[in-house]
XYZ file of C-alpha atoms in Angstrom:
663
model
C 154.398 38.161 350.924
C 152.699 37.512 347.602
C 148.906 37.348 347.516
C 147.135 34.615 345.432
C 143.954 32.599 345.210
C 143.434 29.522 347.335
C 140.812 26.866 346.668
C 139.311 25.393 349.900
C 136.250 23.119 350.343
C 133.288 25.327 351.192
C 135.083 28.574 350.425
C 134.581 30.543 347.284
C 137.856 30.254 345.513
C 137.349 33.602 343.939
C 137.266 35.249 347.396
C 140.133 33.290 348.833
C 143.471 34.951 349.141
C 146.747 33.225 349.689
C 149.564 35.261 351.045
C 152.663 33.507 349.979
C 155.362 34.061 352.587
C 158.727 34.976 351.396
C 160.623 33.952 354.519
C 160.367 31.142 357.063
C 159.391 33.570 359.725
C 156.490 34.780 357.685
C 155.257 31.255 357.131
C 155.464 30.531 360.853
C 153.266 33.457 361.609
C 150.405 32.247 359.320
C 147.610 30.197 360.903
C 145.226 28.683 358.339
C 142.648 25.907 358.359
C 143.887 22.310 357.350
C 144.538 22.991 353.807
C 146.988 21.155 351.470
C 148.723 23.276 348.956
C 149.665 21.368 345.721
C 151.492 22.585 342.680
C 149.337 22.417 339.564
C 149.669 18.948 337.852
C 151.175 17.121 340.816
C 149.605 13.738 341.833
C 147.866 12.772 345.058
C 149.963 10.915 347.566
C 150.003 7.125 346.719
C 147.350 5.074 348.450
C 149.195 2.110 349.968
C 146.017 0.097 350.129
C 145.213 0.300 346.434
C 148.729 0.872 345.109
C 147.369 3.860 343.227
C 148.051 7.538 342.818
C 145.126 7.838 340.454
C 144.300 11.530 341.131
C 146.001 14.774 340.395
C 145.773 18.528 340.945
C 143.717 20.164 338.169
C 143.371 24.029 338.067
C 139.795 23.732 336.867
C 138.997 22.057 340.231
C 141.495 23.618 342.514
C 139.907 22.596 345.825
C 139.702 18.794 345.289
C 141.623 15.893 343.647
C 140.758 15.126 340.041
C 140.756 11.530 338.611
C 143.638 10.966 336.117
C 142.151 8.359 333.715
C 144.524 6.400 331.355
C 147.441 7.242 333.587
C 149.916 4.345 333.704
C 149.957 2.734 337.124
C 150.653 -0.542 338.886
C 147.771 -2.473 340.383
C 150.151 -4.805 342.233
C 148.706 -7.901 340.415
C 151.305 -9.955 338.428
C 148.509 -11.565 336.336
C 147.466 -8.304 334.665
C 149.097 -6.140 332.052
C 148.782 -2.603 330.671
C 147.714 -1.194 334.113
C 145.847 2.171 333.731
C 143.954 4.617 336.009
C 140.208 4.436 335.628
C 137.618 6.251 337.820
C 140.262 6.868 340.413
C 141.433 3.269 340.540
C 144.368 1.378 338.993
C 142.997 -1.443 336.810
C 144.994 -3.901 334.579
C 143.952 -6.278 331.720
C 143.976 -9.947 332.819
C 146.758 -12.024 331.137
C 144.711 -15.233 330.700
C 147.772 -17.468 331.001
C 147.111 -21.055 329.844
C 147.234 -23.451 332.719
C 149.136 -25.542 333.498
C 151.715 -24.559 330.851
C 152.055 -20.856 331.843
C 152.358 -18.793 335.007
C 152.108 -15.043 335.648
C 155.391 -13.254 336.014
C 156.012 -9.477 335.915
C 152.722 -8.721 334.154
C 153.361 -11.395 331.483
C 152.810 -15.146 330.913
C 155.883 -17.280 331.359
C 156.282 -20.896 330.131
C 156.750 -23.533 332.745
C 159.329 -26.230 332.135
C 158.112 -29.660 330.987
C 155.428 -28.310 328.652
C 154.927 -27.379 325.004
C 152.680 -24.474 324.091
C 151.635 -24.883 320.429
C 149.570 -22.309 318.550
C 147.519 -23.743 315.649
C 144.266 -22.711 313.957
C 143.969 -19.676 316.241
C 144.121 -21.762 319.437
C 146.932 -22.410 321.928
C 147.316 -25.989 323.093
C 149.143 -26.987 326.253
C 150.854 -30.387 326.073
C 153.040 -32.140 328.620
C 156.496 -33.263 327.499
C 156.318 -36.682 325.779
C 152.571 -36.600 325.054
C 151.395 -37.265 321.461
C 149.314 -34.966 319.351
C 145.617 -35.732 319.462
C 144.678 -37.920 316.478
C 148.264 -37.684 315.149
C 150.397 -40.181 317.084
C 153.440 -39.526 314.857
C 153.859 -36.069 316.427
C 154.484 -35.294 320.087
C 155.684 -32.644 322.491
C 159.464 -32.972 322.850
C 160.772 -30.049 324.888
C 164.348 -31.056 324.058
C 163.654 -30.131 320.415
C 160.945 -27.435 320.530
C 158.370 -26.043 322.986
C 156.352 -24.222 320.308
C 155.984 -26.851 317.527
C 155.242 -30.541 317.282
C 158.237 -32.894 317.028
C 158.427 -36.161 315.036
C 157.576 -39.231 317.104
C 159.684 -41.616 314.973
C 159.448 -45.310 315.786
C 156.075 -45.071 317.526
C 153.410 -47.584 316.533
C 150.568 -46.143 314.461
C 147.880 -46.986 311.950
C 148.177 -45.554 308.439
C 144.535 -46.460 307.659
C 145.585 -48.776 304.808
C 144.719 -52.442 305.324
C 147.195 -53.371 302.600
C 150.171 -52.423 304.786
C 151.571 -53.959 307.965
C 153.956 -53.075 310.825
C 152.898 -49.414 310.663
C 155.394 -47.086 312.350
C 156.059 -43.365 312.529
C 158.853 -42.004 310.316
C 159.600 -38.294 309.774
C 156.250 -37.417 311.301
C 154.273 -39.700 308.990
C 152.663 -43.067 309.642
C 154.071 -45.575 307.172
C 153.605 -49.314 306.820
C 155.292 -52.064 304.808
C 153.078 -52.741 301.732
C 151.478 -56.141 301.445
C 152.087 -57.606 297.953
C 148.639 -59.025 297.528
C 147.392 -59.965 294.054
C 144.298 -57.868 293.402
C 142.707 -60.612 291.297
C 142.589 -63.417 293.826
C 143.710 -61.963 297.202
C 142.441 -59.460 299.763
C 144.328 -57.449 302.434
C 143.463 -57.860 306.128
C 145.998 -55.465 307.593
C 148.541 -58.154 308.477
C 148.592 -60.584 305.519
C 146.873 -61.579 302.229
C 143.746 -63.743 302.209
C 142.167 -65.647 299.298
C 138.934 -64.747 297.575
C 136.276 -67.415 297.062
C 136.965 -69.719 294.115
C 140.682 -68.848 293.900
C 143.925 -70.520 294.798
C 147.427 -69.056 294.949
C 150.794 -70.738 294.538
C 154.239 -69.877 293.211
C 153.254 -66.212 293.121
C 150.355 -66.790 290.694
C 146.571 -66.792 291.022
C 144.791 -70.055 290.263
C 141.246 -71.237 289.694
C 140.100 -73.444 292.606
C 137.799 -76.073 291.022
C 136.810 -79.316 292.740
C 139.618 -78.811 295.241
C 142.350 -78.477 292.559
C 144.252 -75.411 291.365
C 144.372 -74.593 287.610
C 146.384 -71.895 285.803
C 144.652 -69.101 283.886
C 143.277 -70.294 280.487
C 143.998 -73.975 281.195
C 141.334 -76.057 279.435
C 138.946 -78.358 281.228
C 140.551 -81.784 280.674
C 137.153 -83.294 279.897
C 135.662 -80.391 277.855
C 137.742 -78.115 275.567
C 134.833 -75.618 275.510
C 135.545 -74.765 279.151
C 138.618 -73.326 280.833
C 139.943 -71.503 283.871
C 139.179 -67.791 283.529
C 140.489 -65.815 286.513
C 138.516 -62.766 285.361
C 135.140 -64.587 285.283
C 133.759 -63.349 288.611
C 130.541 -65.401 288.356
C 132.344 -68.711 287.758
C 134.879 -67.960 290.491
C 132.141 -67.256 292.995
C 130.772 -70.785 292.393
C 134.228 -72.395 291.920
C 133.272 -73.801 288.488
C 134.726 -73.819 284.952
C 134.124 -70.852 282.630
C 132.532 -71.406 279.196
C 134.673 -70.481 276.146
C 131.827 -69.103 274.071
C 132.870 -68.361 270.495
C 136.129 -70.316 270.740
C 137.010 -72.567 267.808
C 136.647 -76.282 268.442
C 136.169 -79.600 266.650
C 132.884 -81.480 266.927
C 134.519 -84.498 265.176
C 132.018 -84.293 262.295
C 133.884 -83.656 258.966
C 130.720 -82.445 257.256
C 130.292 -79.481 259.596
C 132.150 -76.172 259.429
C 132.827 -73.197 261.658
C 132.755 -75.322 264.815
C 132.548 -73.033 267.867
C 131.881 -73.421 271.584
C 128.464 -72.371 272.875
C 127.289 -72.800 276.488
C 130.022 -75.384 277.054
C 129.292 -77.503 273.954
C 131.001 -77.712 270.495
C 128.659 -77.323 267.520
C 129.241 -76.728 263.761
C 127.221 -75.841 260.632
C 126.423 -78.756 258.299
C 127.521 -78.729 254.621
C 127.886 -81.258 251.752
C 130.321 -81.940 248.854
C 129.800 -82.928 245.209
C 129.841 -86.699 244.867
C 130.397 -87.037 241.065
C 131.972 -85.033 238.141
C 131.778 -85.218 234.313
C 134.344 -87.355 232.538
C 136.119 -84.251 231.133
C 137.174 -83.341 234.640
C 140.161 -84.836 236.389
C 138.150 -84.895 239.640
C 136.363 -88.174 240.343
C 134.527 -87.196 243.585
C 134.796 -84.871 246.649
C 134.591 -85.464 250.387
C 134.158 -83.246 253.426
C 137.283 -81.964 255.110
C 135.629 -80.429 258.173
C 136.453 -76.746 257.610
C 133.712 -76.044 255.091
C 135.825 -77.105 252.128
C 135.861 -80.271 250.085
C 138.836 -82.441 249.224
C 138.887 -83.584 245.615
C 139.616 -87.224 244.836
C 141.470 -87.164 241.510
C 141.232 -89.481 238.529
C 144.121 -91.815 237.881
C 147.336 -90.183 236.739
C 147.729 -90.302 232.932
C 144.060 -89.987 232.015
C 143.964 -88.050 228.663
C 141.823 -84.937 228.630
C 143.050 -83.169 225.406
C 145.017 -84.265 222.313
C 148.030 -82.353 220.861
C 147.415 -79.288 218.622
C 150.737 -79.257 216.690
C 154.312 -80.569 216.909
C 155.120 -78.227 219.774
C 151.909 -79.035 221.665
C 151.770 -81.923 224.151
C 148.896 -84.284 224.905
C 147.248 -83.205 228.171
C 146.596 -85.843 230.825
C 145.482 -85.815 234.423
C 148.435 -85.784 236.774
C 146.589 -87.323 239.725
C 146.951 -84.093 241.759
C 145.238 -81.252 239.868
C 141.575 -81.573 239.042
C 141.439 -79.218 236.047
C 142.348 -80.378 232.556
C 143.819 -77.492 230.514
C 141.255 -77.796 227.728
C 141.709 -75.587 224.657
C 145.114 -74.461 225.888
C 147.973 -74.940 223.416
C 151.421 -75.496 224.910
C 153.466 -72.369 224.541
C 156.768 -72.152 222.744
C 159.335 -70.189 224.704
C 161.507 -67.807 222.772
C 164.512 -66.695 224.758
C 165.870 -63.336 223.733
C 169.555 -62.562 223.884
C 171.844 -59.658 223.144
C 172.941 -57.860 219.999
C 176.106 -55.750 219.781
C 177.652 -53.565 217.101
C 181.346 -54.465 217.042
C 184.547 -53.688 215.152
C 185.428 -55.304 211.825
C 187.254 -58.107 213.636
C 184.150 -58.895 215.740
C 186.175 -58.402 218.913
C 184.976 -55.322 220.810
C 181.743 -53.408 221.130
C 182.069 -50.006 219.480
C 180.183 -46.762 219.802
C 181.784 -44.948 216.843
C 182.775 -46.069 213.318
C 183.869 -44.464 210.072
C 182.469 -47.132 207.714
C 179.286 -45.890 205.995
C 177.975 -48.944 204.106
C 177.894 -51.767 206.629
C 177.613 -52.715 210.270
C 179.318 -55.631 212.018
C 177.050 -57.349 214.516
C 177.313 -60.202 217.047
C 174.110 -61.996 218.077
C 174.019 -64.318 221.085
C 171.620 -65.916 223.530
C 168.526 -66.137 221.276
C 166.845 -69.537 221.534
C 163.521 -71.331 221.084
C 162.167 -74.211 223.180
C 160.528 -76.034 220.252
C 160.607 -75.850 216.465
C 162.460 -73.389 214.247
C 163.425 -69.869 215.316
C 163.370 -66.955 212.847
C 165.477 -63.805 213.288
C 164.892 -60.432 211.613
C 167.081 -57.318 211.915
C 166.012 -53.667 211.874
C 168.200 -50.576 211.362
C 166.975 -47.781 213.648
C 168.017 -44.208 214.427
C 170.166 -44.198 217.549
C 167.691 -42.172 219.618
C 164.539 -44.139 218.703
C 162.899 -46.827 220.808
C 163.657 -50.456 220.126
C 160.255 -50.946 218.518
C 160.391 -47.770 216.406
C 160.156 -47.479 212.623
C 163.177 -48.939 210.852
C 165.370 -47.347 208.186
C 166.135 -50.774 206.712
C 165.483 -54.400 207.686
C 166.135 -57.947 206.611
C 166.096 -61.619 207.578
C 169.112 -63.332 209.058
C 169.423 -66.500 206.996
C 172.225 -68.322 208.751
C 172.688 -69.358 212.326
C 176.126 -67.713 212.505
C 176.386 -65.390 215.477
C 178.735 -63.047 213.561
C 176.800 -61.073 210.975
C 177.832 -58.345 208.521
C 174.887 -56.184 207.501
C 175.904 -54.755 204.114
C 174.372 -52.411 201.564
C 173.546 -49.753 204.141
C 173.650 -45.994 203.676
C 174.984 -44.521 206.876
C 175.403 -40.771 207.102
C 178.330 -39.013 208.725
C 177.406 -37.537 212.113
C 174.297 -39.718 212.531
C 173.787 -42.453 215.136
C 172.299 -45.873 214.465
C 171.449 -49.073 216.282
C 170.288 -52.582 215.381
C 167.276 -54.379 216.878
C 166.679 -58.117 216.570
C 163.205 -59.730 216.626
C 162.903 -63.495 217.245
C 159.761 -65.529 216.415
C 158.709 -69.206 216.771
C 157.073 -71.611 214.292
C 153.674 -70.043 215.076
C 155.158 -66.688 214.046
C 154.710 -65.296 217.508
C 157.198 -62.422 217.732
C 158.818 -61.584 221.016
C 159.807 -58.038 221.887
C 162.875 -56.700 220.146
C 166.327 -56.547 221.664
C 168.442 -53.525 220.757
C 172.149 -52.872 220.533
C 173.802 -49.761 221.845
C 173.905 -46.861 219.401
C 176.910 -46.266 217.155
C 177.833 -42.835 215.761
C 179.241 -42.552 212.237
C 182.294 -40.257 212.206
C 184.339 -39.938 209.012
C 186.425 -37.012 210.213
C 190.093 -37.143 211.186
C 191.823 -35.308 214.038
C 193.079 -31.856 213.039
C 195.663 -29.426 214.338
C 197.773 -30.910 217.091
C 201.409 -30.350 218.017
C 204.327 -32.488 219.181
C 207.101 -30.958 221.320
C 210.543 -32.424 221.953
C 211.167 -32.345 225.698
C 209.194 -32.771 228.889
C 207.418 -29.424 228.587
C 209.021 -26.841 226.281
C 209.905 -27.623 222.675
C 213.703 -28.162 222.820
C 216.191 -28.115 219.948
C 219.216 -29.627 221.724
C 219.950 -31.799 224.715
C 222.863 -33.680 226.297
C 220.858 -36.388 228.091
C 220.232 -39.773 226.475
C 216.735 -39.826 227.986
C 214.497 -38.300 225.319
C 211.079 -36.980 226.295
C 208.126 -35.906 224.217
C 204.769 -34.253 224.924
C 201.862 -33.473 222.655
C 198.359 -32.027 222.547
C 196.012 -29.700 220.705
C 194.357 -32.389 218.562
C 190.766 -31.530 217.737
C 188.110 -34.148 217.038
C 184.363 -34.275 216.811
C 183.821 -36.878 219.536
C 187.066 -36.969 221.463
C 190.347 -38.896 221.273
C 190.276 -42.673 221.622
C 194.031 -43.409 221.646
C 197.500 -42.068 220.852
C 200.261 -44.042 219.082
C 203.865 -42.844 218.924
C 207.199 -43.869 217.408
C 210.794 -42.576 217.235
C 212.815 -41.553 214.148
C 216.610 -41.178 214.260
C 218.865 -39.243 211.849
C 222.457 -40.109 212.697
C 225.100 -37.376 212.500
C 226.393 -37.000 208.971
C 223.480 -38.954 207.456
C 220.548 -37.345 205.704
C 217.744 -39.991 205.650
C 216.160 -40.869 208.959
C 215.555 -44.394 210.187
C 212.624 -45.780 212.193
C 214.134 -46.428 215.602
C 210.878 -47.940 216.951
C 207.512 -48.989 215.589
C 204.352 -47.345 216.876
C 203.545 -47.863 220.555
C 200.172 -47.166 222.172
C 200.237 -44.371 224.739
C 196.523 -44.844 225.394
C 195.390 -41.360 226.454
C 198.690 -40.222 227.955
C 200.149 -37.085 226.324
C 203.806 -37.525 227.269
C 206.295 -40.383 226.916
C 210.046 -40.911 227.170
C 212.678 -43.303 225.788
C 216.388 -43.845 226.563
C 218.701 -44.219 223.521
C 221.997 -45.595 224.764
C 224.038 -45.846 221.539
C 223.267 -42.430 220.070
C 226.167 -40.333 218.746
C 226.742 -36.600 219.082
C 225.024 -34.523 216.451
C 222.279 -37.119 215.815
C 218.696 -35.885 215.528
C 215.718 -37.584 217.208
C 212.137 -36.975 216.060
C 208.818 -38.223 217.420
C 205.751 -39.123 215.320
C 202.360 -39.104 217.118
C 199.083 -40.428 215.739
C 195.834 -39.285 217.346
C 192.910 -41.651 216.719
C 189.244 -40.703 216.760
C 186.791 -43.006 218.492
C 185.725 -44.064 215.011
C 189.252 -45.342 214.244
C 190.627 -42.631 211.918
C 193.854 -40.859 212.806
C 195.816 -37.684 212.194
C 199.627 -37.728 212.345
C 202.028 -34.994 213.519
C 205.863 -35.097 213.653
C 208.056 -33.072 216.013
C 210.743 -30.671 214.741
C 213.394 -32.925 216.204
C 216.036 -32.526 218.872
C 219.825 -32.770 218.348
C 221.865 -34.800 220.814
C 225.230 -33.299 221.879
C 227.145 -34.693 224.844
C 230.500 -32.960 224.049
C 231.356 -29.511 225.542
C 232.295 -26.779 223.050
C 235.924 -25.961 222.102
C 237.142 -22.892 224.004
C 238.457 -19.769 222.278
C 241.436 -17.675 223.474
C 240.671 -15.308 226.399
C 242.532 -11.989 226.685
C 242.961 -9.445 229.457
C 242.322 -5.991 228.106
C 239.736 -4.239 226.036
C 241.439 -4.834 222.645
C 244.684 -6.741 223.095
C 246.252 -9.003 225.698
C 248.003 -6.968 228.460
C 250.472 -8.202 231.072
C 250.446 -5.133 233.322
C 247.797 -2.603 234.143
C 247.163 0.318 236.445
C 243.452 -0.595 236.875
C 241.986 0.129 240.243
C 238.198 -0.358 239.916
C 237.757 -1.829 236.436
C 238.916 -4.936 234.633
C 238.650 -5.418 230.855
C 238.534 -8.712 228.947
C 237.664 -10.086 225.489
C 237.843 -13.527 223.906
C 237.721 -15.373 220.637
C 234.573 -17.391 219.738
C 234.033 -20.824 221.344
C 233.088 -23.485 218.762
C 230.923 -26.653 218.772
C 230.737 -28.919 215.708
C 227.250 -30.217 216.527
C 225.365 -27.328 218.087
C 225.489 -23.571 218.131
C 226.641 -21.530 221.113
C 223.989 -20.525 223.575
C 225.685 -17.987 225.869
C 228.845 -16.880 227.714
C 229.381 -16.188 231.399
C 232.470 -14.572 232.886
C 234.086 -13.657 236.216
C 237.343 -12.183 237.661
C 239.758 -14.295 239.705
C 242.634 -13.245 241.961
C 245.778 -15.373 241.888
C 245.828 -17.802 244.802
C 242.231 -17.059 245.765
C 238.752 -17.983 244.642
C 236.693 -15.800 242.327
C 236.686 -12.098 243.109
C 233.307 -11.688 241.407
C 230.326 -13.905 240.645
C 229.748 -15.216 237.132
C 227.619 -12.885 235.104
C 225.599 -13.637 231.982
C 227.159 -12.011 228.910
C 224.722 -13.467 226.314
C 226.729 -14.018 223.083
C 228.878 -10.901 223.584
C 232.646 -11.616 223.599
C 233.908 -8.682 225.648
C 233.136 -7.462 229.133
C 234.071 -4.695 231.544
C 233.843 -5.273 235.313
C 233.351 -2.115 237.410
C 233.227 -1.167 241.060
C 236.186 -3.449 241.858
C 238.908 -2.949 244.488
C 241.977 -4.230 242.669
C 245.138 -4.357 244.796
C 248.398 -3.058 243.460
C 251.039 -5.782 243.275
C 248.450 -8.584 242.892
C 247.709 -10.629 239.757
C 244.238 -11.123 238.294
C 242.737 -12.997 235.333
C 239.422 -13.319 233.495
C 237.477 -16.635 233.577
C 235.028 -17.326 230.698
C 232.523 -20.182 230.311
C 231.028 -20.891 226.902
C 227.749 -22.881 226.827
C 226.373 -24.734 223.809
C 222.625 -25.156 223.217
C 222.769 -28.635 224.781
C 223.641 -26.952 228.102
C 227.278 -28.090 228.250
C 230.106 -25.589 228.817
C 233.867 -25.203 228.534
C 235.873 -22.864 230.777
C 238.974 -20.847 229.708
C 241.068 -18.151 231.453
C 243.225 -15.246 230.325
C 246.892 -14.764 231.228
C 247.571 -13.199 234.626
C 247.651 -9.391 234.712
C 249.836 -7.679 237.308
C 248.144 -4.599 238.764
C 250.652 -1.825 239.469
C 249.402 1.672 240.062
C 252.280 2.715 242.425
C 255.034 5.077 241.077
C 258.617 3.681 241.106
C 260.937 4.676 243.951
C 263.906 6.977 243.167
C 267.407 5.505 243.288
C 270.325 6.810 245.487
């Protein structure tokens, strides 16, 4: 046995000894008082009455049960939760399930079917299925959709609180009605329809004034008083169903000697005024009468009444015209001077010019100047080209005749200066109108210098075979630019020394190239072009081309030889071929060049033509001549007109094989 301490009620635990038996026989031999031995920490046997085992064995109190507070337990009540031991008892926290929506089940609240449990603003609300939300008929409990939130009660009747709608129904959880289209001026809403305000009518969608049982449109005048009308916005008049006054509106009081007639308190009244009844005899007004707008209408004297006699031959007697009341006293009839145009023209008075080479006169045309009465005087003024039309003149004079073409002579015009003419016209009273000026003309006595004329379309040619002759020119220098080019053709026939004028001068305008076809020209003839370049002042400089010789006949061929010095019949050449030839001749032009090539008998050329300049011998290298075959040289001789003649040498037999021995 093992000896230990035993805690028993009424016994000092310190003096108690427990002999722990080691065998069953030893235990059977021990006789002790009714004592329960419990292992430290084990609980008391469960109390079936309280469903608790709320006490335990604690070594600090080893002779009695100790309460085990906060120990999880089961109080046997389904409507509590979080059951804990407290003071030896098992106590749970009440669930507070919301009746009738919830019931207690396994220490928790469980929803019953047929209810919605909705939590809002910190409070749970229990609602039976199909019932509407308090104060919000467009929401209801619909357990088929949700048991925790409100569902839309679409289609249910409701009231949206707006008397200007009707047939209010729930839609998407909101109460909505069909708006009443009441006119805010004359109608009111009653929740189902539109009613009329006092003093108003309504028809054809428009508000009316209700006066004496009749409807009138807005701003319709009172048939018996134009100072009153229907004013839908006049609340006072509408309340009494009467006309509204048009205070300040214009009206007519039917009195022509009043003005500014306006409506006031329903009546038309104007301010009185008067008109002058008589006028002096110098006036064309006999009397005046009221018009009604504050003005006076003049009654004129008889048409033709004289009020002023004529001042001179161009002045007319003034009379009253029966319409205007003012006689133009002390006013002399004006004489109208019509100004025209003045132009500086060429000596033939045809075209306006801007340059001239004449230094002592100007040619002028004057047109369009006229005077309505009496004689017209014209005076001319010579002005610097850059001055204003009214500037100081260099010379002036009177135009004596009425001829529109005038030559102003005796002038001193300086080269390089510009001038213009102004014309001043005046009437018999010597009233001068403003001057009219011509355009400025520049005096230019210089002629074009330099310049060149080339035979051919571009380059300056010496010979050609075509009968279409072309010419181009340029390089002329002038002070103020070129105005025109003229050109002609000279022909020197072959064998004749003097040239003849094939054409007269033609205008090329400003073109710098021309062409002409000469059909009956003979070989060896020379064509030259003469070009005149004109300044804008009319002077010209003339340049003649060097001339071009026409040759439409190929040259006469010279003899062509095979070999470097003499004409060979046989040769042992393998890679080279030698040729030379006599000069080719042309009676009208000189030779330009030679080209040559090698040809194999029966075949085309063995080489391409090569340019040999004016050399009359050639050596071809890097060939592959075949023994037993014949070859010749082909030479073309070109004249300076571009025509050629072709000649060939005799055939040369190539034989570089040794003869075979006989038998």
